Amino acid sequence: TICMVTYKSMEVDIEAYRSCTACSLHETRTQVVVGDGDPYAAIAIVCEAPGKVEDEVGRPLMGKAGKKLDMLLSQVGLQREDLFLCNVVSCRPPGNKLDSAPDAVVICPDLWLYPQLQSLRNLKVVVAMGETAGRLWFSGYKATEMATLARNMGRYIVVGARHPAATLYQGGLEAGILTSLRRAILYSLL
Ligand code: SF4
């Protein structure tokens, strides 16, 4: 499976990752949702945290928001197998509310997100989807401005985008996400 390819290639201790108890979310999760996709991807997508479906299945972006992302990716000629998908926080927060676990947002990226990104040897672009991911790389932004944000981190460029889940309760956001994805493709070709 894709997961096996990912796990074999990552310079991340997957067993330690899967048994992580570094923050309070380990008490309520079903399983750690580790990053997933092509270890040779040029583009990584970083979203917020696993939801109910992801917590059950063990892979990121498998619920409604994930299906929406698949649809948006197809509109720009991408599919998830071309990319690496991961979250700022790897365990599901109770009720999907990260407010209840502020320690996770501080601890999890250092422990698992950044090392995973570091392990992607061909990485050129990170698409930070939603405010939680955006806050890792951008300050002083508004959600409405995320599609306009970009930051050069040296090894890769970070592009901002709204979270695909936002399109489920607010109309008219798809165009901005598509713009971000097209920018990501362009930067990945530089
Ligand atoms: Fe570990 Fe991250 Fe899960 Fe917290 S959210 S227990 S830091 S894997």
PDB file of C-alpha atoms and ligand atoms in Angstrom:
ATOM      1  CA  THR A   1       0.000   0.000   0.000  1.00  0.00           C
ATOM      2  CA  ILE A   2       0.975   3.639  -0.124  1.00  0.00           C
ATOM      3  CA  CYS A   3       1.433   3.588   3.623  1.00  0.00           C
ATOM      4  CA  MET A   4       4.073   0.878   3.449  1.00  0.00           C
ATOM      5  CA  VAL A   5       6.077   2.812   0.868  1.00  0.00           C
ATOM      6  CA  THR A   6       5.890   5.864   3.058  1.00  0.00           C
ATOM      7  CA  TYR A   7       6.910   4.084   6.209  1.00  0.00           C
ATOM      8  CA  LYS A   8       9.864   2.321   4.633  1.00  0.00           C
ATOM      9  CA  SER A   9      11.243   5.521   3.181  1.00  0.00           C
ATOM     10  CA  MET A  10      10.749   7.959   6.028  1.00  0.00           C
ATOM     11  CA  GLU A  11      13.567   8.843   8.319  1.00  0.00           C
ATOM     12  CA  VAL A  12      11.088   8.941  11.158  1.00  0.00           C
ATOM     13  CA  ASP A  13      10.742   6.277  13.827  1.00  0.00           C
ATOM     14  CA  ILE A  14       7.294   5.087  12.848  1.00  0.00           C
ATOM     15  CA  GLU A  15       6.926   2.724  15.788  1.00  0.00           C
ATOM     16  CA  ALA A  16       7.672   5.549  18.223  1.00  0.00           C
ATOM     17  CA  TYR A  17       5.323   7.819  16.287  1.00  0.00           C
ATOM     18  CA  ARG A  18       2.479   5.307  16.435  1.00  0.00           C
ATOM     19  CA  SER A  19       2.906   4.791  20.156  1.00  0.00           C
ATOM     20  CA  CYS A  20       3.461   8.470  21.002  1.00  0.00           C
ATOM     21  CA  THR A  21       2.098   9.649  24.342  1.00  0.00           C
ATOM     22  CA  ALA A  22       3.746  13.076  24.365  1.00  0.00           C
ATOM     23  CA  CYS A  23       0.551  15.100  24.726  1.00  0.00           C
ATOM     24  CA  SER A  24      -2.861  14.707  26.285  1.00  0.00           C
ATOM     25  CA  LEU A  25      -4.540  13.549  23.065  1.00  0.00           C
ATOM     26  CA  HIS A  26      -3.045  10.089  23.399  1.00  0.00           C
ATOM     27  CA  GLU A  27      -5.611   9.377  26.111  1.00  0.00           C
ATOM     28  CA  THR A  28      -8.636   9.760  23.833  1.00  0.00           C
ATOM     29  CA  ARG A  29      -7.461   8.807  20.344  1.00  0.00           C
ATOM     30  CA  THR A  30      -8.118   5.431  18.736  1.00  0.00           C
ATOM     31  CA  GLN A  31      -4.815   5.532  16.880  1.00  0.00           C
ATOM     32  CA  VAL A  32      -2.129   7.975  15.747  1.00  0.00           C
ATOM     33  CA  VAL A  33      -2.816   9.164  12.200  1.00  0.00           C
ATOM     34  CA  VAL A  34       0.643   9.323  10.679  1.00  0.00           C
ATOM     35  CA  GLY A  35       1.438  11.210   7.478  1.00  0.00           C
ATOM     36  CA  ASP A  36       0.621   9.352   4.304  1.00  0.00           C
ATOM     37  CA  GLY A  37       1.494   9.479   0.635  1.00  0.00           C
ATOM     38  CA  ASP A  38       4.431   9.550  -1.735  1.00  0.00           C
ATOM     39  CA  PRO A  39       7.767   9.841   0.107  1.00  0.00           C
ATOM     40  CA  TYR A  40       9.170  11.390  -3.080  1.00  0.00           C
ATOM     41  CA  ALA A  41       6.402  13.983  -3.359  1.00  0.00           C
ATOM     42  CA  ALA A  42       7.296  17.542  -4.330  1.00  0.00           C
ATOM     43  CA  ILE A  43       4.151  18.861  -2.648  1.00  0.00           C
ATOM     44  CA  ALA A  44       2.953  18.186   0.900  1.00  0.00           C
ATOM     45  CA  ILE A  45      -0.442  19.172   2.232  1.00  0.00           C
ATOM     46  CA  VAL A  46      -0.688  20.010   5.917  1.00  0.00           C
ATOM     47  CA  CYS A  47      -4.150  20.206   7.476  1.00  0.00           C
ATOM     48  CA  GLU A  48      -5.249  20.516  11.074  1.00  0.00           C
ATOM     49  CA  ALA A  49      -5.989  17.255  12.887  1.00  0.00           C
ATOM     50  CA  PRO A  50      -7.673  13.891  12.330  1.00  0.00           C
ATOM     51  CA  GLY A  51     -11.452  13.732  12.645  1.00  0.00           C
ATOM     52  CA  LYS A  52     -13.693  10.786  13.510  1.00  0.00           C
ATOM     53  CA  VAL A  53     -13.198   8.893  10.241  1.00  0.00           C
ATOM     54  CA  GLU A  54      -9.427   9.396  10.199  1.00  0.00           C
ATOM     55  CA  ASP A  55      -9.192   8.284  13.827  1.00  0.00           C
ATOM     56  CA  GLU A  56     -10.983   5.053  12.886  1.00  0.00           C
ATOM     57  CA  VAL A  57      -9.201   4.418   9.576  1.00  0.00           C
ATOM     58  CA  GLY A  58      -5.745   5.614  10.586  1.00  0.00           C
ATOM     59  CA  ARG A  59      -5.072   7.717   7.500  1.00  0.00           C
ATOM     60  CA  PRO A  60      -5.333  11.488   7.054  1.00  0.00           C
ATOM     61  CA  LEU A  61      -8.145  13.219   5.160  1.00  0.00           C
ATOM     62  CA  MET A  62     -10.483  10.274   4.684  1.00  0.00           C
ATOM     63  CA  GLY A  63     -13.768  11.960   5.659  1.00  0.00           C
ATOM     64  CA  LYS A  64     -15.910  14.580   3.938  1.00  0.00           C
ATOM     65  CA  ALA A  65     -13.133  17.172   3.883  1.00  0.00           C
ATOM     66  CA  GLY A  66     -10.799  14.586   2.369  1.00  0.00           C
ATOM     67  CA  LYS A  67     -13.285  13.792  -0.371  1.00  0.00           C
ATOM     68  CA  LYS A  68     -13.588  17.504  -1.062  1.00  0.00           C
ATOM     69  CA  LEU A  69      -9.806  17.763  -1.250  1.00  0.00           C
ATOM     70  CA  ASP A  70      -9.709  14.857  -3.718  1.00  0.00           C
ATOM     71  CA  MET A  71     -12.211  16.694  -5.901  1.00  0.00           C
ATOM     72  CA  LEU A  72     -10.239  19.946  -5.765  1.00  0.00           C
ATOM     73  CA  LEU A  73      -6.978  18.130  -6.499  1.00  0.00           C
ATOM     74  CA  SER A  74      -8.521  16.480  -9.546  1.00  0.00           C
ATOM     75  CA  GLN A  75      -9.496  19.900 -10.875  1.00  0.00           C
ATOM     76  CA  VAL A  76      -5.829  20.904 -11.020  1.00  0.00           C
ATOM     77  CA  GLY A  77      -4.663  17.549 -12.370  1.00  0.00           C
ATOM     78  CA  LEU A  78      -3.379  16.113  -9.097  1.00  0.00           C
ATOM     79  CA  GLN A  79      -4.339  13.096  -7.029  1.00  0.00           C
ATOM     80  CA  ARG A  80      -3.500  12.369  -3.437  1.00  0.00           C
ATOM     81  CA  GLU A  81      -1.096   9.575  -4.402  1.00  0.00           C
ATOM     82  CA  ASP A  82       1.131  12.276  -5.951  1.00  0.00           C
ATOM     83  CA  LEU A  83       1.389  14.130  -2.651  1.00  0.00           C
ATOM     84  CA  PHE A  84       2.218  13.719   1.005  1.00  0.00           C
ATOM     85  CA  LEU A  85      -0.695  14.400   3.354  1.00  0.00           C
ATOM     86  CA  CYS A  86      -0.322  15.131   7.050  1.00  0.00           C
ATOM     87  CA  ASN A  87      -1.702  17.159   9.933  1.00  0.00           C
ATOM     88  CA  VAL A  88      -0.361  19.661  12.440  1.00  0.00           C
ATOM     89  CA  VAL A  89      -1.656  17.340  15.157  1.00  0.00           C
ATOM     90  CA  SER A  90      -1.655  13.577  14.571  1.00  0.00           C
ATOM     91  CA  CYS A  91      -4.289  12.432  17.070  1.00  0.00           C
ATOM     92  CA  ARG A  92      -7.965  13.281  17.043  1.00  0.00           C
ATOM     93  CA  PRO A  93      -8.978  15.951  19.554  1.00  0.00           C
ATOM     94  CA  PRO A  94     -12.200  15.112  21.450  1.00  0.00           C
ATOM     95  CA  GLY A  95     -15.144  16.582  19.573  1.00  0.00           C
ATOM     96  CA  ASN A  96     -12.677  17.717  16.893  1.00  0.00           C
ATOM     97  CA  LYS A  97     -11.907  20.738  19.061  1.00  0.00           C
ATOM     98  CA  LEU A  98      -8.209  21.510  19.349  1.00  0.00           C
ATOM     99  CA  ASP A  99      -8.935  24.173  21.982  1.00  0.00           C
ATOM    100  CA  SER A 100      -9.182  21.330  24.474  1.00  0.00           C
ATOM    101  CA  ALA A 101      -5.564  20.308  23.818  1.00  0.00           C
ATOM    102  CA  PRO A 102      -3.371  23.404  23.390  1.00  0.00           C
ATOM    103  CA  ASP A 103      -0.307  21.299  24.254  1.00  0.00           C
ATOM    104  CA  ALA A 104      -0.787  19.194  21.111  1.00  0.00           C
ATOM    105  CA  VAL A 105      -0.353  22.134  18.727  1.00  0.00           C
ATOM    106  CA  VAL A 106       2.928  23.015  20.427  1.00  0.00           C
ATOM    107  CA  ILE A 107       4.337  19.513  20.846  1.00  0.00           C
ATOM    108  CA  CYS A 108       3.220  17.503  17.817  1.00  0.00           C
ATOM    109  CA  PRO A 109       4.728  19.586  14.967  1.00  0.00           C
ATOM    110  CA  ASP A 110       8.209  19.519  16.500  1.00  0.00           C
ATOM    111  CA  LEU A 111       8.028  15.825  17.247  1.00  0.00           C
ATOM    112  CA  TRP A 112       6.401  14.519  14.082  1.00  0.00           C
ATOM    113  CA  LEU A 113       5.320  17.072  11.461  1.00  0.00           C
ATOM    114  CA  TYR A 114       8.616  18.845  10.786  1.00  0.00           C
ATOM    115  CA  PRO A 115      10.658  15.606  10.799  1.00  0.00           C
ATOM    116  CA  GLN A 116       8.232  14.091   8.298  1.00  0.00           C
ATOM    117  CA  LEU A 117       8.557  17.125   6.030  1.00  0.00           C
ATOM    118  CA  GLN A 118      12.307  16.961   6.472  1.00  0.00           C
ATOM    119  CA  SER A 119      12.278  13.325   5.361  1.00  0.00           C
ATOM    120  CA  LEU A 120      10.651  14.155   2.016  1.00  0.00           C
ATOM    121  CA  ARG A 121      13.783  14.489  -0.044  1.00  0.00           C
ATOM    122  CA  ASN A 122      12.106  16.028  -3.109  1.00  0.00           C
ATOM    123  CA  LEU A 123       9.842  18.389  -1.201  1.00  0.00           C
ATOM    124  CA  LYS A 124       9.461  21.815  -2.801  1.00  0.00           C
ATOM    125  CA  VAL A 125       6.117  23.133  -1.588  1.00  0.00           C
ATOM    126  CA  VAL A 126       4.042  22.812   1.572  1.00  0.00           C
ATOM    127  CA  VAL A 127       0.385  23.796   1.303  1.00  0.00           C
ATOM    128  CA  ALA A 128      -0.748  24.928   4.749  1.00  0.00           C
ATOM    129  CA  MET A 129      -4.507  24.424   4.768  1.00  0.00           C
ATOM    130  CA  GLY A 130      -6.537  26.219   7.386  1.00  0.00           C
ATOM    131  CA  GLU A 131      -5.605  28.523  10.230  1.00  0.00           C
ATOM    132  CA  THR A 132      -3.966  25.959  12.507  1.00  0.00           C
ATOM    133  CA  ALA A 133      -1.495  24.966   9.797  1.00  0.00           C
ATOM    134  CA  GLY A 134      -1.158  28.558   8.636  1.00  0.00           C
ATOM    135  CA  ARG A 135      -0.156  29.704  12.106  1.00  0.00           C
ATOM    136  CA  LEU A 136       2.936  27.478  11.979  1.00  0.00           C
ATOM    137  CA  TRP A 137       4.458  29.539   9.181  1.00  0.00           C
ATOM    138  CA  PHE A 138       2.560  32.831   8.974  1.00  0.00           C
ATOM    139  CA  SER A 139       1.698  35.445  11.554  1.00  0.00           C
ATOM    140  CA  GLY A 140      -0.723  38.317  11.351  1.00  0.00           C
ATOM    141  CA  TYR A 141      -2.905  36.794   8.683  1.00  0.00           C
ATOM    142  CA  LYS A 142      -6.627  36.367   8.263  1.00  0.00           C
ATOM    143  CA  ALA A 143      -8.254  33.191   6.998  1.00  0.00           C
ATOM    144  CA  THR A 144      -9.610  35.142   4.051  1.00  0.00           C
ATOM    145  CA  GLU A 145      -6.058  36.047   3.027  1.00  0.00           C
ATOM    146  CA  MET A 146      -4.593  32.567   3.185  1.00  0.00           C
ATOM    147  CA  ALA A 147      -4.693  32.015  -0.561  1.00  0.00           C
ATOM    148  CA  THR A 148      -2.389  35.025  -1.005  1.00  0.00           C
ATOM    149  CA  LEU A 149       0.286  33.908   1.456  1.00  0.00           C
ATOM    150  CA  ALA A 150       3.623  32.368   0.574  1.00  0.00           C
ATOM    151  CA  ARG A 151       6.860  32.027   2.532  1.00  0.00           C
ATOM    152  CA  ASN A 152      10.212  30.775   1.362  1.00  0.00           C
ATOM    153  CA  MET A 153      11.674  28.446   3.973  1.00  0.00           C
ATOM    154  CA  GLY A 154      14.815  27.737   1.955  1.00  0.00           C
ATOM    155  CA  ARG A 155      14.316  24.041   1.326  1.00  0.00           C
ATOM    156  CA  TYR A 156      10.651  24.547   0.478  1.00  0.00           C
ATOM    157  CA  ILE A 157       8.052  27.245  -0.087  1.00  0.00           C
ATOM    158  CA  VAL A 158       4.919  27.345   2.063  1.00  0.00           C
ATOM    159  CA  VAL A 159       1.670  28.360   0.385  1.00  0.00           C
ATOM    160  CA  GLY A 160      -1.436  29.238   2.385  1.00  0.00           C
ATOM    161  CA  ALA A 161      -4.920  27.917   1.620  1.00  0.00           C
ATOM    162  CA  ARG A 162      -8.315  27.636   3.283  1.00  0.00           C
ATOM    163  CA  HIS A 163      -9.066  24.237   4.805  1.00  0.00           C
ATOM    164  CA  PRO A 164     -11.190  22.030   2.512  1.00  0.00           C
ATOM    165  CA  ALA A 165     -13.601  21.489   5.439  1.00  0.00           C
ATOM    166  CA  ALA A 166     -14.464  25.201   5.276  1.00  0.00           C
ATOM    167  CA  THR A 167     -16.033  24.643   1.849  1.00  0.00           C
ATOM    168  CA  LEU A 168     -18.554  22.295   3.469  1.00  0.00           C
ATOM    169  CA  TYR A 169     -20.206  25.080   5.436  1.00  0.00           C
ATOM    170  CA  GLN A 170     -19.345  28.183   3.403  1.00  0.00           C
ATOM    171  CA  GLY A 171     -19.874  28.621  -0.313  1.00  0.00           C
ATOM    172  CA  GLY A 172     -17.469  30.246  -2.741  1.00  0.00           C
ATOM    173  CA  LEU A 173     -14.200  29.084  -1.170  1.00  0.00           C
ATOM    174  CA  GLU A 174     -13.207  26.519  -3.770  1.00  0.00           C
ATOM    175  CA  ALA A 175     -11.735  29.086  -6.170  1.00  0.00           C
ATOM    176  CA  GLY A 176      -9.257  30.300  -3.553  1.00  0.00           C
ATOM    177  CA  ILE A 177      -8.129  26.762  -2.741  1.00  0.00           C
ATOM    178  CA  LEU A 178      -7.703  26.002  -6.434  1.00  0.00           C
ATOM    179  CA  THR A 179      -5.566  29.147  -6.773  1.00  0.00           C
ATOM    180  CA  SER A 180      -3.367  27.951  -3.903  1.00  0.00           C
ATOM    181  CA  LEU A 181      -3.027  24.498  -5.442  1.00  0.00           C
ATOM    182  CA  ARG A 182      -2.097  25.972  -8.806  1.00  0.00           C
ATOM    183  CA  ARG A 183       0.525  28.154  -7.127  1.00  0.00           C
ATOM    184  CA  ALA A 184       1.867  25.075  -5.373  1.00  0.00           C
ATOM    185  CA  ILE A 185       2.206  23.277  -8.694  1.00  0.00           C
ATOM    186  CA  LEU A 186       3.994  26.263 -10.232  1.00  0.00           C
ATOM    187  CA  TYR A 187       6.441  26.546  -7.315  1.00  0.00           C
ATOM    188  CA  SER A 188       7.067  22.801  -7.406  1.00  0.00           C
ATOM    189  CA  LEU A 189       8.280  23.175 -10.989  1.00  0.00           C
ATOM    190  CA  LEU A 190      10.760  25.979 -10.265  1.00  0.00           C
TER     191      LEU A 190
HETATM  192 FE1  SF4 B   1       1.959  12.415  20.139  1.00  0.00          FE
HETATM  193 FE2  SF4 B   1       1.078  14.190  18.370  1.00  0.00          FE
HETATM  194 FE3  SF4 B   1      -0.574  12.286  19.235  1.00  0.00          FE
HETATM  195 FE4  SF4 B   1       0.143  14.227  20.879  1.00  0.00          FE
HETATM  196  S1  SF4 B   1      -1.076  14.467  18.977  1.00  0.00           S
HETATM  197  S2  SF4 B   1       0.106  12.053  21.386  1.00  0.00           S
HETATM  198  S3  SF4 B   1       2.292  14.641  20.247  1.00  0.00           S
HETATM  199  S4  SF4 B   1       1.312  11.977  18.015  1.00  0.00           S
END
